[in-house]
Amino acid sequence: MVSEGENQAGWGVAVRDHKGVIVAASAGKVIGVTDAYSAELHAMTRAVDIAVDLGAIRAVFETDSQELALALNRHGPDFSQSAAKLDDLKIQLHSWFSYSEVRACRHVANKVAHEIAILGKSCNANEAFIWDGDVPAHVANVVVGDMPKVS
């Protein structure tokens, strides 16, 4: 989450199990980021790191940046300004997981990560909050609101 005129961004990652339940979350602030794409790329890098730390073998990653999802799913060389970071992330996705997928989702489907990113903006630079399962109450309310309805 980049604020207008600032050279920093808050990032947030929510890790869900196959049922959609939050099992971990993390948030932080990164300096030197001036656009949403770079903030999303940083958040994706952190999401991959967290999935590896949790021992995930199969993982689906979601971002509300269609541009980032396309870049990570594109085969062949990347000539963008973020080429080195994207290539490194692609190698990690293929090396650390038996199956990985990067999906673009609508902004409204990413509310939990955005609520967590708001918390991240209050961190010191390059530090992070980490939650194992229990996220702050106002984030939990957003989580409950987007869980699938059971009939």
XYZ file of N, CA, C and O in Angstrom:
604
model
N 0.844 -1.162 0.000
C 0.000 0.000 0.000
C 0.895 1.231 0.000
O 1.536 1.519 0.996
N 0.956 1.917 -1.121
C 1.816 3.084 -1.301
C 0.997 4.341 -1.044
O -0.102 4.487 -1.561
N 1.544 5.234 -0.231
C 0.884 6.515 0.010
C 1.426 7.540 -0.966
O 2.620 7.558 -1.261
N 0.548 8.379 -1.442
C 0.918 9.414 -2.410
C 2.046 10.286 -1.879
O 2.015 10.743 -0.745
N 3.076 10.479 -2.688
C 4.169 11.357 -2.340
C 5.195 10.774 -1.385
O 6.124 11.458 -0.991
N 5.029 9.527 -0.981
C 5.982 8.902 -0.066
C 6.885 7.948 -0.829
O 6.552 7.456 -1.889
N 8.028 7.673 -0.272
C 8.994 6.768 -0.875
C 9.026 5.460 -0.074
O 10.078 4.903 0.176
N 7.842 5.020 0.363
C 7.737 3.811 1.169
C 6.364 3.187 0.972
O 5.447 3.837 0.497
N 6.265 1.928 1.355
C 4.985 1.238 1.217
C 4.826 0.227 2.332
O 5.800 -0.352 2.808
N 3.596 0.019 2.726
C 3.270 -1.075 3.633
C 2.908 -2.276 2.785
O 2.325 -2.143 1.707
N 3.302 -3.458 3.258
C 2.946 -4.684 2.543
C 2.277 -5.634 3.525
O 2.501 -5.555 4.734
N 1.425 -6.489 3.002
C 0.738 -7.463 3.849
C 0.557 -8.772 3.123
O 0.300 -8.797 1.916
N 0.716 -9.856 3.869
C 0.582 -11.197 3.326
C -0.319 -11.999 4.254
O -0.098 -12.021 5.467
N -1.313 -12.638 3.696
C -2.174 -13.558 4.450
C -1.993 -14.953 3.860
O -2.124 -15.135 2.655
N -1.664 -15.918 4.706
C -1.469 -17.295 4.260
C -2.682 -18.098 4.698
O -3.007 -18.141 5.885
N -3.322 -18.718 3.723
C -4.525 -19.517 4.003
C -4.263 -20.978 3.690
O -3.457 -21.295 2.829
N -4.991 -21.843 4.391
C -4.919 -23.263 4.065
C -5.908 -23.565 2.933
O -6.546 -22.655 2.400
N -6.034 -24.826 2.588
C -6.888 -25.213 1.464
C -8.372 -24.926 1.710
O -9.163 -24.922 0.779
N -8.762 -24.638 2.957
C -10.147 -24.302 3.276
C -10.373 -22.793 3.344
O -11.483 -22.345 3.560
N -9.309 -22.013 3.190
C -9.422 -20.567 3.241
C -9.172 -19.967 4.609
O -9.282 -18.762 4.796
N -8.816 -20.792 5.585
C -8.566 -20.319 6.947
C -7.156 -19.728 7.024
O -6.197 -20.330 6.539
N -7.036 -18.561 7.660
C -5.730 -17.924 7.824
C -4.883 -18.760 8.791
O -5.298 -19.032 9.915
N -3.699 -19.162 8.344
C -2.780 -19.918 9.195
C -1.580 -19.068 9.604
O -0.891 -19.386 10.581
N -1.306 -18.005 8.886
C -0.219 -17.091 9.217
C -0.433 -15.792 8.448
O -1.150 -15.760 7.446
N 0.188 -14.746 8.949
C 0.138 -13.454 8.261
C 1.390 -12.681 8.635
O 2.012 -12.944 9.668
N 1.728 -11.748 7.786
C 2.890 -10.906 8.049
C 2.663 -9.550 7.394
O 1.949 -9.445 6.392
N 3.281 -8.529 7.979
C 3.165 -7.169 7.448
C 4.431 -6.410 7.750
O 5.127 -6.692 8.727
N 4.741 -5.454 6.906
C 5.916 -4.637 7.130
C 5.922 -3.406 6.266
O 4.972 -3.135 5.532
N 7.018 -2.675 6.369
C 7.188 -1.461 5.586
C 8.505 -1.567 4.834
O 9.512 -2.006 5.377
N 8.476 -1.187 3.573
C 9.684 -1.196 2.745
C 9.916 0.227 2.242
O 8.972 0.930 1.880
N 11.165 0.636 2.283
C 11.558 1.975 1.849
C 12.030 1.900 0.400
O 12.572 0.894 -0.041
N 11.832 2.961 -0.348
C 12.300 3.018 -1.726
C 11.279 2.531 -2.733
O 11.609 2.298 -3.888
N 10.042 2.389 -2.313
C 8.974 1.938 -3.203
C 8.046 3.113 -3.451
O 7.551 3.729 -2.510
N 7.822 3.407 -4.735
C 6.997 4.572 -5.070
C 5.760 4.224 -5.882
O 4.979 5.104 -6.214
N 5.589 2.931 -6.221
C 4.426 2.561 -7.035
C 3.839 1.242 -6.541
O 4.505 0.449 -5.879
N 2.566 1.034 -6.893
C 1.841 -0.144 -6.424
C 2.455 -1.447 -6.939
O 2.505 -2.443 -6.211
N 2.938 -1.464 -8.171
C 3.528 -2.677 -8.740
C 4.733 -3.134 -7.909
O 4.857 -4.312 -7.572
N 5.620 -2.208 -7.549
C 6.797 -2.549 -6.752
C 6.398 -3.038 -5.362
O 7.019 -3.954 -4.813
N 5.355 -2.433 -4.788
C 4.862 -2.878 -3.485
C 4.300 -4.300 -3.587
O 4.554 -5.147 -2.722
N 3.548 -4.583 -4.645
C 3.001 -5.928 -4.850
C 4.114 -6.951 -5.077
O 4.049 -8.070 -4.585
N 5.148 -6.560 -5.813
C 6.289 -7.451 -6.046
C 6.988 -7.769 -4.728
O 7.342 -8.925 -4.466
N 7.156 -6.768 -3.881
C 7.771 -7.006 -2.575
C 6.894 -7.934 -1.729
O 7.405 -8.866 -1.091
N 5.591 -7.695 -1.719
C 4.672 -8.550 -0.958
C 4.710 -9.990 -1.477
O 4.694 -10.944 -0.690
N 4.783 -10.167 -2.793
C 4.845 -11.516 -3.363
C 6.133 -12.220 -2.941
O 6.124 -13.412 -2.617
N 7.233 -11.486 -2.931
C 8.506 -12.061 -2.491
C 8.399 -12.531 -1.045
O 8.836 -13.633 -0.703
N 7.780 -11.715 -0.200
C 7.593 -12.099 1.202
C 6.646 -13.289 1.318
O 6.859 -14.178 2.138
N 5.599 -13.330 0.490
C 4.655 -14.459 0.526
C 5.365 -15.767 0.191
O 5.129 -16.793 0.845
N 6.217 -15.743 -0.807
C 6.971 -16.950 -1.181
C 7.892 -17.356 -0.034
O 7.951 -18.540 0.339
N 8.582 -16.402 0.568
C 9.461 -16.704 1.702
C 8.685 -17.348 2.850
O 9.149 -18.317 3.467
N 7.520 -16.811 3.167
C 6.709 -17.341 4.263
C 6.222 -18.755 3.940
O 6.261 -19.646 4.792
N 5.774 -18.972 2.710
C 5.319 -20.309 2.316
C 6.447 -21.330 2.453
O 6.230 -22.455 2.919
N 7.646 -20.942 2.073
C 8.809 -21.826 2.220
C 9.071 -22.093 3.701
O 9.270 -23.237 4.112
N 9.052 -21.037 4.522
C 9.289 -21.193 5.958
C 8.256 -22.107 6.615
O 8.574 -22.822 7.569
N 7.030 -22.082 6.103
C 5.970 -22.941 6.646
C 6.055 -24.376 6.126
O 5.298 -25.235 6.563
N 6.946 -24.617 5.180
C 7.114 -25.967 4.646
C 6.097 -26.345 3.581
O 5.884 -27.528 3.317
N 5.495 -25.358 2.948
C 4.514 -25.647 1.894
C 5.212 -26.323 0.719
O 6.335 -25.985 0.360
N 4.524 -27.281 0.150
C 5.039 -27.985 -1.027
C 4.253 -27.559 -2.264
O 4.793 -27.453 -3.348
N 2.967 -27.338 -2.071
C 2.077 -26.876 -3.136
C 1.510 -25.531 -2.681
O 1.065 -25.411 -1.547
N 1.541 -24.541 -3.572
C 1.088 -23.213 -3.162
C 0.454 -22.462 -4.322
O 0.905 -22.560 -5.458
N -0.589 -21.728 -3.989
C -1.237 -20.822 -4.929
C -1.080 -19.422 -4.342
O -1.442 -19.177 -3.191
N -0.521 -18.528 -5.119
C -0.285 -17.152 -4.687
C -1.233 -16.240 -5.444
O -1.412 -16.398 -6.644
N -1.849 -15.298 -4.721
C -2.771 -14.361 -5.353
C -2.273 -12.935 -5.170
O -1.736 -12.588 -4.126
N -2.461 -12.157 -6.199
C -2.127 -10.740 -6.178
C -3.224 -9.984 -6.916
O -3.830 -10.517 -7.839
N -3.472 -8.751 -6.492
C -4.449 -7.969 -7.253
C -3.770 -7.143 -8.339
O -4.394 -6.304 -8.967
N -2.501 -7.456 -8.600
C -1.791 -6.840 -9.716
C -1.778 -7.821 -10.884
O -1.004 -8.777 -10.900
N -2.642 -7.569 -11.839
C -2.684 -8.429 -13.019
C -1.340 -8.383 -13.750
O -0.865 -9.392 -14.265
N -0.705 -7.218 -13.748
C 0.599 -7.063 -14.401
C 1.650 -7.983 -13.754
O 2.440 -8.630 -14.442
N 1.636 -8.064 -12.417
C 2.589 -8.926 -11.720
C 2.295 -10.399 -11.999
O 3.214 -11.181 -12.263
N 1.028 -10.786 -11.958
C 0.676 -12.178 -12.243
C 1.114 -12.561 -13.658
O 1.691 -13.644 -13.865
N 0.871 -11.690 -14.620
C 1.292 -11.971 -15.993
C 2.813 -12.092 -16.094
O 3.336 -12.986 -16.764
N 3.528 -11.205 -15.428
C 4.993 -11.230 -15.474
C 5.542 -12.518 -14.871
O 6.490 -13.111 -15.403
N 4.956 -12.984 -13.767
C 5.449 -14.199 -13.117
C 5.044 -15.462 -13.871
O 5.699 -16.497 -13.736
N 3.990 -15.382 -14.659
C 3.550 -16.538 -15.439
C 4.133 -16.560 -16.853
O 4.003 -17.548 -17.561
N 4.774 -15.471 -17.257
C 5.338 -15.358 -18.602
C 6.587 -16.222 -18.708
O 7.448 -16.222 -17.837
N 6.670 -16.971 -19.787
C 7.870 -17.756 -20.073
C 8.805 -16.901 -20.912
O 8.370 -16.085 -21.712
N 10.075 -17.087 -20.722
C 11.037 -16.321 -21.495
C 11.581 -15.149 -20.715
O 11.166 -14.882 -19.582
N 12.497 -14.430 -21.317
C 13.173 -13.334 -20.613
C 12.246 -12.146 -20.363
O 11.290 -11.908 -21.084
N 12.579 -11.428 -19.321
C 11.841 -10.222 -18.969
C 12.805 -9.048 -19.123
O 13.951 -9.121 -18.683
N 12.368 -8.002 -19.752
C 13.232 -6.851 -19.984
C 12.771 -5.612 -19.218
O 13.206 -4.508 -19.498
N 11.912 -5.831 -18.237
C 11.401 -4.699 -17.470
C 12.432 -4.246 -16.440
O 13.465 -4.884 -16.221
N 12.115 -3.165 -15.784
C 12.960 -2.610 -14.732
C 13.105 -3.599 -13.564
O 14.100 -3.585 -12.860
N 12.125 -4.477 -13.386
C 12.121 -5.444 -12.284
C 12.595 -6.825 -12.712
O 12.373 -7.799 -11.998
N 13.247 -6.935 -13.845
C 13.609 -8.231 -14.421
C 14.383 -9.129 -13.456
O 14.067 -10.315 -13.324
N 15.370 -8.597 -12.771
C 16.192 -9.421 -11.875
C 15.358 -9.992 -10.733
O 15.456 -11.193 -10.421
N 14.502 -9.165 -10.130
C 13.650 -9.638 -9.037
C 12.637 -10.662 -9.541
O 12.386 -11.668 -8.881
N 12.048 -10.395 -10.706
C 11.072 -11.329 -11.268
C 11.718 -12.674 -11.608
O 11.161 -13.726 -11.294
N 12.886 -12.642 -12.241
C 13.567 -13.889 -12.600
C 13.923 -14.688 -11.351
O 13.770 -15.907 -11.320
N 14.400 -14.003 -10.301
C 14.729 -14.685 -9.051
C 13.483 -15.317 -8.438
O 13.506 -16.468 -7.983
N 12.387 -14.599 -8.445
C 11.137 -15.109 -7.890
C 10.621 -16.306 -8.685
O 10.150 -17.291 -8.110
N 10.732 -16.260 -9.997
C 10.326 -17.397 -10.842
C 11.148 -18.647 -10.502
O 10.610 -19.746 -10.413
N 12.451 -18.464 -10.324
C 13.314 -19.602 -9.969
C 12.891 -20.176 -8.622
O 12.805 -21.396 -8.457
N 12.606 -19.310 -7.670
C 12.157 -19.781 -6.356
C 10.847 -20.551 -6.459
O 10.696 -21.608 -5.839
N 9.910 -20.041 -7.219
C 8.618 -20.716 -7.372
C 8.783 -22.115 -7.964
O 8.116 -23.061 -7.546
N 9.676 -22.254 -8.925
C 9.886 -23.553 -9.572
C 10.762 -24.491 -8.747
O 10.610 -25.715 -8.838
N 11.650 -23.938 -7.933
C 12.587 -24.761 -7.167
C 12.026 -25.226 -5.833
O 12.296 -26.353 -5.407
N 11.276 -24.394 -5.149
C 10.861 -24.689 -3.783
C 9.533 -25.407 -3.671
O 9.204 -25.933 -2.609
N 8.748 -25.439 -4.729
C 7.418 -26.041 -4.652
C 7.249 -27.104 -5.723
O 7.715 -26.927 -6.851
N 6.566 -28.204 -5.372
C 6.260 -29.200 -6.403
C 5.183 -28.662 -7.337
O 5.095 -29.071 -8.493
N 4.369 -27.732 -6.832
C 3.346 -27.074 -7.642
C 3.215 -25.653 -7.121
O 3.117 -25.429 -5.913
N 3.232 -24.698 -8.011
C 2.949 -23.319 -7.620
C 2.185 -22.642 -8.746
O 2.358 -22.970 -9.914
N 1.349 -21.723 -8.353
C 0.530 -20.981 -9.316
C 0.411 -19.553 -8.813
O 0.280 -19.325 -7.609
N 0.471 -18.609 -9.723
C 0.263 -17.198 -9.383
C -0.995 -16.753 -10.109
O -1.092 -16.873 -11.330
N -1.953 -16.263 -9.339
C -3.237 -15.835 -9.902
C -3.453 -14.346 -9.645
O -3.107 -13.834 -8.590
N -4.088 -13.721 -10.604
C -4.549 -12.344 -10.398
C -5.960 -12.415 -9.842
O -6.777 -13.222 -10.291
N -6.225 -11.624 -8.826
C -7.574 -11.565 -8.262
C -8.032 -10.117 -8.252
O -7.220 -9.199 -8.371
N -9.310 -9.925 -8.128
C -9.841 -8.566 -8.069
C -9.401 -7.898 -6.769
O -9.188 -8.562 -5.752
N -9.275 -6.604 -6.805
C -8.848 -5.832 -5.633
C -9.724 -6.135 -4.419
O -9.218 -6.281 -3.308
N -11.038 -6.258 -4.626
C -11.945 -6.523 -3.500
C -11.721 -7.905 -2.893
O -12.073 -8.140 -1.742
N -11.124 -8.809 -3.648
C -10.845 -10.150 -3.125
C -9.557 -10.182 -2.318
O -9.189 -11.209 -1.771
N -8.877 -9.053 -2.221
C -7.586 -8.983 -1.535
C -7.661 -8.069 -0.307
O -6.663 -7.525 0.131
N -8.867 -7.927 0.259
C -9.083 -7.005 1.373
C -8.236 -7.351 2.596
O -7.728 -6.467 3.273
N -8.091 -8.626 2.886
C -7.351 -9.045 4.074
C -5.897 -8.584 3.976
O -5.362 -7.990 4.917
N -5.260 -8.845 2.844
C -3.866 -8.427 2.667
C -3.733 -6.911 2.757
O -2.753 -6.400 3.314
N -4.720 -6.178 2.250
C -4.652 -4.724 2.316
C -4.819 -4.210 3.741
O -4.144 -3.252 4.147
N -5.690 -4.845 4.528
C -5.822 -4.472 5.947
C -4.511 -4.741 6.684
O -4.087 -3.949 7.519
N -3.873 -5.849 6.368
C -2.603 -6.191 6.994
C -1.519 -5.204 6.550
O -0.682 -4.783 7.357
N -1.540 -4.792 5.281
C -0.561 -3.822 4.774
C -0.675 -2.487 5.492
O 0.337 -1.813 5.725
N -1.884 -2.097 5.854
C -2.070 -0.850 6.610
C -1.316 -0.945 7.936
O -0.656 0.003 8.362
N -1.391 -2.099 8.586
C -0.632 -2.310 9.824
C 0.867 -2.252 9.554
O 1.640 -1.753 10.370
N 1.275 -2.778 8.398
C 2.678 -2.798 8.041
C 3.288 -1.417 7.937
O 4.473 -1.224 8.226
N 2.482 -0.443 7.542
C 3.000 0.922 7.407
C 3.439 1.497 8.744
O 4.224 2.438 8.789
N 2.969 0.913 9.858
C 3.371 1.411 11.180
C 4.652 0.752 11.684
O 5.158 1.125 12.740
N 5.181 -0.215 10.947
C 6.444 -0.867 11.321
C 7.619 0.076 11.084
O 7.529 1.005 10.291
N 8.722 -0.225 11.746
C 9.972 0.433 11.390
C 10.397 -0.096 10.030
O 10.021 -1.205 9.644
N 11.191 0.668 9.320
C 11.634 0.273 7.980
C 12.309 -1.101 8.016
O 13.135 -1.375 8.887
N 11.932 -1.935 7.072
C 12.507 -3.265 6.875
C 12.360 -4.191 8.082
O 13.149 -5.102 8.273
N 11.341 -3.942 8.908
C 10.953 -4.860 9.975
C 9.565 -5.382 9.646
O 8.891 -4.847 8.773
N 9.143 -6.429 10.349
C 7.846 -7.019 10.022
C 7.123 -7.510 11.266
O 7.755 -7.916 12.239
N 5.798 -7.447 11.206
C 4.940 -8.123 12.177
C 4.699 -9.523 11.626
O 4.553 -9.696 10.412
N 4.596 -10.504 12.501
C 4.293 -11.866 12.078
C 3.236 -12.425 13.024
O 3.368 -12.303 14.246
N 2.190 -13.013 12.457
C 1.142 -13.652 13.241
C 1.030 -15.106 12.826
O 0.967 -15.411 11.637
N 1.001 -15.989 13.796
C 0.776 -17.410 13.523
C -0.691 -17.716 13.800
O -1.067 -18.009 14.937
N -1.519 -17.582 12.785
C -2.928 -17.933 12.904
C -3.814 -16.823 13.411
O -4.787 -16.465 12.775
N -3.533 -16.263 14.581
C -4.383 -15.238 15.181
C -3.969 -13.852 14.700
O -2.928 -13.339 15.100
N -4.781 -13.284 13.839
C -4.509 -11.941 13.331
C -5.255 -10.934 14.200
O -6.159 -11.301 14.947
N -4.902 -9.656 14.134
C -5.617 -8.641 14.918
C -7.122 -8.663 14.635
O -7.558 -9.026 13.533
N -7.903 -8.270 15.635
C -9.365 -8.389 15.580
C -9.989 -7.747 14.345
O -10.845 -8.346 13.697
N -9.579 -6.520 14.001
C -10.218 -5.861 12.853
C -9.871 -6.580 11.543
O -10.664 -6.585 10.612
N -8.705 -7.230 11.474
C -8.365 -8.026 10.289
C -9.186 -9.313 10.293
O -9.689 -9.743 9.255
N -9.368 -9.900 11.474
C -10.177 -11.127 11.587
C -11.610 -10.888 11.109
O -12.211 -11.761 10.478
N -12.134 -9.701 11.374
C -13.488 -9.381 10.906
C -13.561 -9.375 9.385
O -14.548 -9.803 8.800
N -12.525 -8.875 8.732
C -12.466 -8.886 7.265
C -12.362 -10.332 6.764
O -13.011 -10.722 5.801
N -11.569 -11.149 7.468
C -11.407 -12.563 7.103
C -12.754 -13.267 7.157
O -13.143 -13.969 6.218
N -13.482 -13.083 8.240
C -14.785 -13.733 8.398
C -15.732 -13.277 7.295
O -16.482 -14.084 6.738
N -15.673 -12.014 6.913
C -16.548 -11.485 5.880
C -16.289 -12.062 4.504
O -17.164 -12.065 3.641
N -15.085 -12.594 4.252
C -14.828 -13.120 2.906
C -14.686 -14.635 2.866
O -14.278 -15.199 1.857
N -15.033 -15.303 3.950
C -15.015 -16.769 3.948
C -16.212 -17.289 3.160
O -17.272 -16.659 3.134
N -16.056 -18.449 2.507
C -17.191 -19.026 1.778
C -18.354 -19.316 2.725
O -18.146 -19.700 3.870
N -19.544 -19.075 2.247
C -20.737 -19.331 3.041
C -21.064 -20.828 3.026
O -21.001 -21.469 2.002
N -21.380 -21.369 4.205
C -21.733 -22.787 4.329
C -23.238 -22.874 4.480
O -23.823 -22.192 5.305
N -23.878 -23.725 3.670
C -25.331 -23.827 3.765
C -25.756 -24.974 4.629
O -25.104 -25.875 4.937
